[in-house]
Amino acid sequence: MDAHPDTLTQLARPHRKAVLVALLWITIGSGILFGFLNAFRGYLPLSLLEWGMALYSAFLLFAVRRTRHLERWILAYILPFFTAMMAAVATPETSVTVFGWVLLIPLVGHLLLGRRLGMVVTLCFLAVATAIFLYKFRGDTAVMDIRSVANMVILTACITVFSHVYEVSRERSEIQLLKMAQTDFLTGLPNRSRIKVFFERERSRAGREQQPLSLLIVDLDHFKQVNDRFGHEAGDRALVFFADLLKHRLRATDLAGRLGGEEFGIILVNTATNTAIQVAEDLRQALADADLRHDGQLIPLTMSIGVAELGVDGQSLQDLLAVADQRLYQAKDQGRNQVVPPLAGQPRAPSGQTVSGPEQIL
């Protein structure tokens, strides 16, 4: 399974939203507190900046509750937050201790933006903070002591590296768990869940680029007899053998998955019905000619296939599965080991509807 950017974003969204909400509450509380403290000390511009950030954070807290565009709101928070931080550390009245807040930049940046964008934003603002620090304390020998500066640099570098490594590890772990959840344990093919995700993505692409999309439903003929005659171990081997055949004969852009038992689904990208029929016939012939043996015995395998096309036979995965499944059963009724495409003049499923009923098969 590929680590598609949309997949990574979807996986990280609940995690990032929880972190953002927590940070907004912290920003509101600390902004109010330090605003009053600086006001009492006579630093009114800094107080107004902190109160403004607290008020802005309260608005964001309300906005992100049910948003569908979390990533936009994250940027709307993190860029002003880091900019306000730079303004605070640049203020002449603030002490060197305020630079401790700079250590939040790599942590917050990676937690909210991920490893790539988080690292870019982190390096940009750390560069700005470094420039401010060197300019502000260039004549202060106590602050610019080599040991103190080295400690700050090493500590900042450690937090940056640890934050990045954590994000890389988290992404890999989540992708691995998702792959396990969306993969058939026996054949290694995608399961129904992965097929659905892939179909939705490719349907959107087909709509944007005005490309065809076809679906095949494949069922291995008389598979129960294979189990009964040769044993379940041979049946499992036959399923794995067929899965390998699909992997080698389909394009990298297509997707073959196991729907359950001896039934498989194949999504053919940028493929109209006529080409899908040719692909199905090639697969059918390849399996019929295959030399699969178990304990020295030849295991004969054939398959029946139903074909459906997006837009022609329906608009949803459920539509196409229903139509292709009907044609699959028609192939079985007609003797198996064959492909059943749409017939000339055959009724089509209107947009958003599913063909049903035996009178619509022929």
Tab-separated table of C-alpha atoms in Angstrom:
chain	number	residue	atom	x	y	z
A	1	MET	CA	0.000	0.000	0.000
A	2	ASP	CA	1.374	3.416	-0.914
A	3	ALA	CA	1.811	6.195	1.632
A	4	HIS	CA	-0.428	8.554	-0.293
A	5	PRO	CA	-0.326	12.179	1.032
A	6	ASP	CA	-4.110	12.176	1.455
A	7	THR	CA	-3.877	8.995	3.491
A	8	LEU	CA	-1.184	10.446	5.751
A	9	THR	CA	-3.236	13.606	6.237
A	10	GLN	CA	-6.363	11.675	7.159
A	11	LEU	CA	-4.467	9.534	9.648
A	12	ALA	CA	-2.813	12.527	11.324
A	13	ARG	CA	-5.909	14.753	11.452
A	14	PRO	CA	-7.416	13.583	14.806
A	15	HIS	CA	-3.975	13.635	16.417
A	16	ARG	CA	-3.196	17.140	15.133
A	17	LYS	CA	-6.606	18.481	16.065
A	18	ALA	CA	-6.189	17.313	19.667
A	19	VAL	CA	-2.741	18.935	19.855
A	20	LEU	CA	-4.045	22.164	18.305
A	21	VAL	CA	-6.947	22.438	20.766
A	22	ALA	CA	-4.584	21.886	23.707
A	23	LEU	CA	-2.171	24.522	22.389
A	24	LEU	CA	-4.975	27.018	21.850
A	25	TRP	CA	-6.083	26.657	25.466
A	26	ILE	CA	-2.472	27.057	26.629
A	27	THR	CA	-2.032	30.117	24.404
A	28	ILE	CA	-5.209	31.694	25.757
A	29	GLY	CA	-4.211	31.111	29.383
A	30	SER	CA	-0.578	32.159	29.029
A	31	GLY	CA	-1.490	35.143	26.833
A	32	ILE	CA	-3.873	36.513	29.461
A	33	LEU	CA	-1.424	35.842	32.326
A	34	PHE	CA	1.677	37.330	30.724
A	35	GLY	CA	-0.385	40.194	29.322
A	36	PHE	CA	-1.293	41.292	32.843
A	37	LEU	CA	2.238	40.724	34.159
A	38	ASN	CA	3.764	42.873	31.428
A	39	ALA	CA	1.051	45.507	31.835
A	40	PHE	CA	1.925	45.837	35.534
A	41	ARG	CA	5.574	46.283	34.553
A	42	GLY	CA	4.688	48.981	32.041
A	43	TYR	CA	5.331	46.975	28.859
A	44	LEU	CA	2.012	47.874	27.247
A	45	PRO	CA	2.883	47.009	23.604
A	46	LEU	CA	3.967	43.523	24.654
A	47	SER	CA	0.815	43.168	26.778
A	48	LEU	CA	-1.399	44.115	23.845
A	49	LEU	CA	0.418	41.599	21.649
A	50	GLU	CA	-0.145	38.799	24.170
A	51	TRP	CA	-3.795	39.702	24.753
A	52	GLY	CA	-4.338	39.897	20.995
A	53	MET	CA	-2.852	36.428	20.558
A	54	ALA	CA	-5.069	35.103	23.365
A	55	LEU	CA	-8.180	36.605	21.727
A	56	TYR	CA	-7.171	35.258	18.324
A	57	SER	CA	-6.623	31.804	19.840
A	58	ALA	CA	-10.103	31.902	21.371
A	59	PHE	CA	-11.540	32.586	17.919
A	60	LEU	CA	-9.543	29.691	16.436
A	61	LEU	CA	-10.714	27.405	19.230
A	62	PHE	CA	-14.289	28.028	18.138
A	63	ALA	CA	-13.448	27.726	14.422
A	64	VAL	CA	-11.635	24.374	14.541
A	65	ARG	CA	-14.355	22.472	16.407
A	66	ARG	CA	-16.143	21.236	13.277
A	67	THR	CA	-13.956	22.412	10.428
A	68	ARG	CA	-13.259	20.314	7.337
A	69	HIS	CA	-10.123	22.335	6.625
A	70	LEU	CA	-8.039	21.674	9.725
A	71	GLU	CA	-4.723	22.150	7.928
A	72	ARG	CA	-5.656	25.717	6.953
A	73	TRP	CA	-6.537	26.600	10.542
A	74	ILE	CA	-3.288	25.057	11.771
A	75	LEU	CA	-1.342	27.400	9.514
A	76	ALA	CA	-3.604	30.268	10.591
A	77	TYR	CA	-2.516	29.561	14.168
A	78	ILE	CA	1.082	28.513	13.892
A	79	LEU	CA	2.376	31.311	11.650
A	80	PRO	CA	0.963	34.198	13.777
A	81	PHE	CA	1.959	32.316	16.961
A	82	PHE	CA	5.576	31.934	15.908
A	83	THR	CA	5.619	35.498	14.535
A	84	ALA	CA	4.316	36.841	17.852
A	85	MET	CA	7.009	34.787	19.586
A	86	MET	CA	9.675	36.425	17.409
A	87	ALA	CA	8.247	39.851	18.241
A	88	ALA	CA	8.331	39.020	21.959
A	89	VAL	CA	11.966	37.850	21.950
A	90	ALA	CA	12.965	40.907	19.900
A	91	THR	CA	11.429	43.345	22.401
A	92	PRO	CA	14.284	45.181	24.190
A	93	GLU	CA	12.671	44.848	27.624
A	94	THR	CA	12.557	41.023	27.584
A	95	SER	CA	15.344	38.975	29.170
A	96	VAL	CA	17.308	36.081	27.744
A	97	THR	CA	14.945	33.613	29.469
A	98	VAL	CA	12.182	34.436	26.965
A	99	PHE	CA	14.217	32.539	24.361
A	100	GLY	CA	13.201	29.386	26.185
A	101	TRP	CA	9.910	29.644	24.284
A	102	VAL	CA	11.844	29.159	21.058
A	103	LEU	CA	12.318	25.510	22.051
A	104	LEU	CA	8.599	25.021	21.392
A	105	ILE	CA	9.055	25.765	17.687
A	106	PRO	CA	10.386	22.342	16.545
A	107	LEU	CA	8.000	20.450	18.813
A	108	VAL	CA	4.864	22.370	17.845
A	109	GLY	CA	5.897	22.615	14.203
A	110	HIS	CA	6.288	18.862	13.783
A	111	LEU	CA	3.231	17.909	15.826
A	112	LEU	CA	0.938	20.187	13.836
A	113	LEU	CA	2.516	20.223	10.371
A	114	GLY	CA	4.186	16.847	10.019
A	115	ARG	CA	7.776	15.967	9.273
A	116	ARG	CA	8.228	17.815	5.967
A	117	LEU	CA	6.415	21.130	6.376
A	118	GLY	CA	7.142	21.053	10.106
A	119	MET	CA	10.880	20.906	9.458
A	120	VAL	CA	10.734	23.747	6.916
A	121	VAL	CA	8.800	26.032	9.263
A	122	THR	CA	11.032	25.049	12.189
A	123	LEU	CA	14.257	25.895	10.373
A	124	CYS	CA	12.879	29.227	9.128
A	125	PHE	CA	11.792	30.480	12.540
A	126	LEU	CA	14.858	29.086	14.317
A	127	ALA	CA	16.998	31.051	11.859
A	128	VAL	CA	15.046	34.209	12.661
A	129	ALA	CA	15.321	33.572	16.420
A	130	THR	CA	19.078	32.997	16.092
A	131	ALA	CA	19.518	36.260	14.213
A	132	ILE	CA	17.513	38.136	16.871
A	133	PHE	CA	19.532	36.528	19.670
A	134	LEU	CA	22.896	37.385	18.115
A	135	TYR	CA	21.863	40.964	17.410
A	136	LYS	CA	20.198	41.552	20.784
A	137	PHE	CA	22.991	40.164	22.987
A	138	ARG	CA	26.010	40.811	20.773
A	139	GLY	CA	27.666	42.968	23.443
A	140	ASP	CA	26.669	40.933	26.517
A	141	THR	CA	29.676	38.781	27.368
A	142	ALA	CA	27.813	36.860	30.082
A	143	VAL	CA	25.033	35.763	27.737
A	144	MET	CA	27.407	35.149	24.800
A	145	ASP	CA	29.646	32.843	26.850
A	146	ILE	CA	30.667	29.977	24.567
A	147	ARG	CA	29.451	27.308	26.993
A	148	SER	CA	26.016	28.898	27.383
A	149	VAL	CA	25.583	29.332	23.648
A	150	ALA	CA	26.744	25.762	22.979
A	151	ASN	CA	24.207	24.414	25.477
A	152	MET	CA	21.379	26.332	23.807
A	153	VAL	CA	22.399	25.202	20.328
A	154	ILE	CA	22.757	21.550	21.295
A	155	LEU	CA	19.479	21.550	23.229
A	156	THR	CA	17.607	23.134	20.317
A	157	ALA	CA	19.181	20.694	17.860
A	158	CYS	CA	18.228	17.720	20.061
A	159	ILE	CA	14.598	18.802	20.333
A	160	THR	CA	14.446	19.407	16.565
A	161	VAL	CA	15.908	15.991	15.740
A	162	PHE	CA	13.761	14.171	18.306
A	163	SER	CA	10.608	15.875	17.012
A	164	HIS	CA	11.426	14.936	13.434
A	165	VAL	CA	12.293	11.327	14.305
A	166	TYR	CA	9.075	11.005	16.301
A	167	GLU	CA	6.981	12.191	13.347
A	168	VAL	CA	8.749	9.828	10.937
A	169	SER	CA	8.214	6.920	13.321
A	170	ARG	CA	4.569	7.818	13.910
A	171	GLU	CA	3.816	8.028	10.177
A	172	ARG	CA	5.466	4.685	9.499
A	173	SER	CA	3.661	2.993	12.384
A	174	GLU	CA	0.260	4.304	11.337
A	175	ILE	CA	0.807	3.328	7.695
A	176	GLN	CA	1.885	-0.151	8.781
A	177	LEU	CA	-1.178	-0.587	11.001
A	178	LEU	CA	-3.445	0.671	8.228
A	179	LYS	CA	-1.802	-1.698	5.756
A	180	MET	CA	-2.430	-4.626	8.099
A	181	ALA	CA	-6.070	-3.591	8.526
A	182	GLN	CA	-6.601	-3.255	4.761
A	183	THR	CA	-4.731	-6.362	3.577
A	184	ASP	CA	-6.020	-9.911	3.216
A	185	PHE	CA	-3.810	-12.033	5.473
A	186	LEU	CA	-3.673	-15.053	3.130
A	187	THR	CA	-3.109	-13.589	-0.334
A	188	GLY	CA	-1.506	-10.283	0.602
A	189	LEU	CA	-4.011	-8.503	-1.641
A	190	PRO	CA	-6.058	-5.494	-0.502
A	191	ASN	CA	-9.349	-6.311	1.200
A	192	ARG	CA	-12.745	-4.644	0.770
A	193	SER	CA	-11.764	-1.669	2.910
A	194	ARG	CA	-8.732	-0.850	0.766
A	195	ILE	CA	-10.682	-1.415	-2.441
A	196	LYS	CA	-13.246	1.143	-1.298
A	197	VAL	CA	-10.591	3.759	-0.470
A	198	PHE	CA	-8.842	3.191	-3.807
A	199	PHE	CA	-12.111	3.370	-5.755
A	200	GLU	CA	-13.165	6.669	-4.174
A	201	ARG	CA	-9.809	8.218	-4.987
A	202	GLU	CA	-9.774	6.960	-8.565
A	203	ARG	CA	-13.408	7.912	-9.130
A	204	SER	CA	-12.543	11.498	-8.204
A	205	ARG	CA	-9.556	11.403	-10.541
A	206	ALA	CA	-11.666	9.912	-13.365
A	207	GLY	CA	-14.206	12.702	-12.930
A	208	ARG	CA	-11.584	15.447	-13.004
A	209	GLU	CA	-9.681	14.055	-15.982
A	210	GLN	CA	-12.687	12.659	-17.870
A	211	GLN	CA	-11.242	9.151	-17.919
A	212	PRO	CA	-13.076	5.787	-17.882
A	213	LEU	CA	-12.895	3.357	-14.971
A	214	SER	CA	-13.929	-0.303	-15.006
A	215	LEU	CA	-14.525	-2.992	-12.406
A	216	LEU	CA	-14.150	-6.751	-12.726
A	217	ILE	CA	-15.580	-9.269	-10.303
A	218	VAL	CA	-13.831	-12.629	-10.523
A	219	ASP	CA	-14.934	-15.907	-8.969
A	220	LEU	CA	-12.883	-19.119	-9.125
A	221	ASP	CA	-15.069	-21.872	-10.565
A	222	HIS	CA	-15.932	-24.945	-8.476
A	223	PHE	CA	-13.518	-23.859	-5.766
A	224	LYS	CA	-15.297	-25.944	-3.123
A	225	GLN	CA	-14.399	-29.024	-5.147
A	226	VAL	CA	-10.732	-28.002	-4.984
A	227	ASN	CA	-10.923	-27.935	-1.180
A	228	ASP	CA	-12.865	-31.196	-1.022
A	229	ARG	CA	-10.617	-33.073	-3.446
A	230	PHE	CA	-7.161	-31.737	-2.625
A	231	GLY	CA	-7.622	-30.324	0.888
A	232	HIS	CA	-7.799	-26.825	2.350
A	233	GLU	CA	-4.035	-26.405	2.191
A	234	ALA	CA	-4.234	-26.856	-1.569
A	235	GLY	CA	-7.160	-24.418	-1.677
A	236	ASP	CA	-5.112	-21.806	0.159
A	237	ARG	CA	-2.220	-22.398	-2.206
A	238	ALA	CA	-4.561	-21.926	-5.169
A	239	LEU	CA	-5.757	-18.586	-3.801
A	240	VAL	CA	-2.185	-17.394	-3.281
A	241	PHE	CA	-1.257	-18.615	-6.773
A	242	PHE	CA	-4.127	-16.664	-8.313
A	243	ALA	CA	-3.256	-13.562	-6.292
A	244	ASP	CA	0.314	-13.731	-7.626
A	245	LEU	CA	-1.036	-14.101	-11.158
A	246	LEU	CA	-3.059	-10.905	-10.714
A	247	LYS	CA	-0.065	-9.020	-9.339
A	248	HIS	CA	2.094	-9.974	-12.321
A	249	ARG	CA	-0.443	-9.446	-15.114
A	250	LEU	CA	-2.087	-6.178	-14.041
A	251	ARG	CA	-0.632	-2.695	-14.349
A	252	ALA	CA	0.855	-0.958	-11.335
A	253	THR	CA	-1.924	1.653	-11.577
A	254	ASP	CA	-4.681	-0.973	-11.250
A	255	LEU	CA	-5.835	-2.637	-8.042
A	256	ALA	CA	-6.806	-6.246	-7.419
A	257	GLY	CA	-8.282	-7.221	-4.066
A	258	ARG	CA	-9.967	-10.128	-2.350
A	259	LEU	CA	-13.640	-9.554	-1.656
A	260	GLY	CA	-14.000	-12.775	0.326
A	261	GLY	CA	-13.677	-16.518	-0.143
A	262	GLU	CA	-12.745	-17.215	-3.769
A	263	GLU	CA	-14.172	-13.882	-5.038
A	264	PHE	CA	-11.903	-11.043	-6.158
A	265	GLY	CA	-12.443	-7.477	-7.340
A	266	ILE	CA	-10.256	-5.650	-9.861
A	267	ILE	CA	-10.340	-1.902	-10.512
A	268	LEU	CA	-8.935	-0.945	-13.920
A	269	VAL	CA	-7.888	2.707	-14.073
A	270	ASN	CA	-8.398	4.678	-17.301
A	271	THR	CA	-10.029	1.611	-18.865
A	272	ALA	CA	-13.316	1.466	-20.780
A	273	THR	CA	-15.477	-1.633	-21.156
A	274	ASN	CA	-13.918	-2.910	-24.391
A	275	THR	CA	-10.406	-2.857	-22.956
A	276	ALA	CA	-11.630	-4.268	-19.647
A	277	ILE	CA	-13.083	-7.245	-21.528
A	278	GLN	CA	-9.703	-7.855	-23.164
A	279	VAL	CA	-7.949	-7.707	-19.781
A	280	ALA	CA	-10.518	-10.101	-18.310
A	281	GLU	CA	-10.082	-12.554	-21.206
A	282	ASP	CA	-6.310	-12.424	-20.813
A	283	LEU	CA	-6.613	-13.227	-17.105
A	284	ARG	CA	-9.126	-15.991	-17.746
A	285	GLN	CA	-6.923	-17.642	-20.347
A	286	ALA	CA	-3.794	-17.271	-18.207
A	287	LEU	CA	-5.448	-19.074	-15.292
A	288	ALA	CA	-6.909	-21.806	-17.513
A	289	ASP	CA	-3.427	-22.457	-18.958
A	290	ALA	CA	-1.654	-22.309	-15.591
A	291	ASP	CA	0.180	-25.365	-14.283
A	292	LEU	CA	-0.646	-25.410	-10.564
A	293	ARG	CA	0.358	-28.573	-8.748
A	294	HIS	CA	0.021	-29.730	-5.170
A	295	ASP	CA	1.791	-32.880	-3.981
A	296	GLY	CA	2.384	-33.779	-7.605
A	297	GLN	CA	-1.285	-33.440	-8.566
A	298	LEU	CA	-2.499	-30.909	-11.125
A	299	ILE	CA	-5.134	-28.537	-9.730
A	300	PRO	CA	-7.364	-27.297	-12.584
A	301	LEU	CA	-8.522	-23.722	-12.111
A	302	THR	CA	-10.852	-21.563	-14.164
A	303	MET	CA	-12.778	-18.417	-13.398
A	304	SER	CA	-15.916	-16.508	-14.293
A	305	ILE	CA	-15.833	-12.726	-14.644
A	306	GLY	CA	-18.405	-9.937	-14.679
A	307	VAL	CA	-17.541	-6.506	-16.102
A	308	ALA	CA	-18.962	-3.060	-15.222
A	309	GLU	CA	-17.936	0.499	-16.091
A	310	LEU	CA	-18.195	3.693	-14.068
A	311	GLY	CA	-20.863	6.050	-15.421
A	312	VAL	CA	-22.272	3.389	-17.718
A	313	ASP	CA	-23.371	0.951	-15.018
A	314	GLY	CA	-23.527	3.303	-12.033
A	315	GLN	CA	-21.679	5.989	-10.107
A	316	SER	CA	-20.766	4.280	-6.841
A	317	LEU	CA	-18.743	1.232	-5.911
A	318	GLN	CA	-21.943	-0.410	-4.695
A	319	ASP	CA	-23.543	0.175	-8.104
A	320	LEU	CA	-20.654	-1.377	-10.014
A	321	LEU	CA	-20.322	-4.316	-7.639
A	322	ALA	CA	-24.017	-5.106	-8.009
A	323	VAL	CA	-23.953	-4.948	-11.820
A	324	ALA	CA	-20.680	-6.863	-12.177
A	325	ASP	CA	-21.922	-9.459	-9.694
A	326	GLN	CA	-25.063	-10.047	-11.757
A	327	ARG	CA	-22.940	-10.584	-14.868
A	328	LEU	CA	-20.673	-12.904	-12.904
A	329	TYR	CA	-23.636	-15.105	-11.991
A	330	GLN	CA	-24.768	-14.996	-15.584
A	331	ALA	CA	-21.334	-16.396	-16.546
A	332	LYS	CA	-21.825	-19.206	-14.053
A	333	ASP	CA	-25.305	-19.976	-15.376
A	334	GLN	CA	-23.900	-20.157	-18.905
A	335	GLY	CA	-21.274	-22.773	-18.035
A	336	ARG	CA	-18.512	-20.848	-16.199
A	337	ASN	CA	-14.952	-20.096	-17.427
A	338	GLN	CA	-16.069	-17.030	-19.352
A	339	VAL	CA	-16.368	-13.249	-19.287
A	340	VAL	CA	-19.777	-11.570	-19.360
A	341	PRO	CA	-19.669	-7.939	-20.533
A	342	PRO	CA	-22.662	-5.626	-21.028
A	343	LEU	CA	-24.882	-6.877	-23.833
A	344	ALA	CA	-25.960	-4.673	-26.706
A	345	GLY	CA	-29.113	-2.849	-25.707
A	346	GLN	CA	-28.785	-3.962	-22.076
A	347	PRO	CA	-30.415	-1.571	-19.574
A	348	ARG	CA	-27.968	0.628	-17.689
A	349	ALA	CA	-28.138	1.861	-14.115
A	350	PRO	CA	-29.058	5.566	-13.975
A	351	SER	CA	-26.726	7.800	-12.007
A	352	GLY	CA	-26.887	6.980	-8.308
A	353	GLN	CA	-29.040	3.863	-8.828
A	354	THR	CA	-28.235	0.171	-8.786
A	355	VAL	CA	-29.418	-2.334	-11.351
A	356	SER	CA	-31.313	-5.105	-9.617
A	357	GLY	CA	-33.587	-7.962	-10.495
A	358	PRO	CA	-33.091	-10.873	-12.861
A	359	GLU	CA	-34.999	-9.172	-15.678
A	360	GLN	CA	-32.128	-6.659	-16.009
A	361	ILE	CA	-29.355	-9.210	-16.388
A	362	LEU	CA	-30.081	-10.117	-20.036
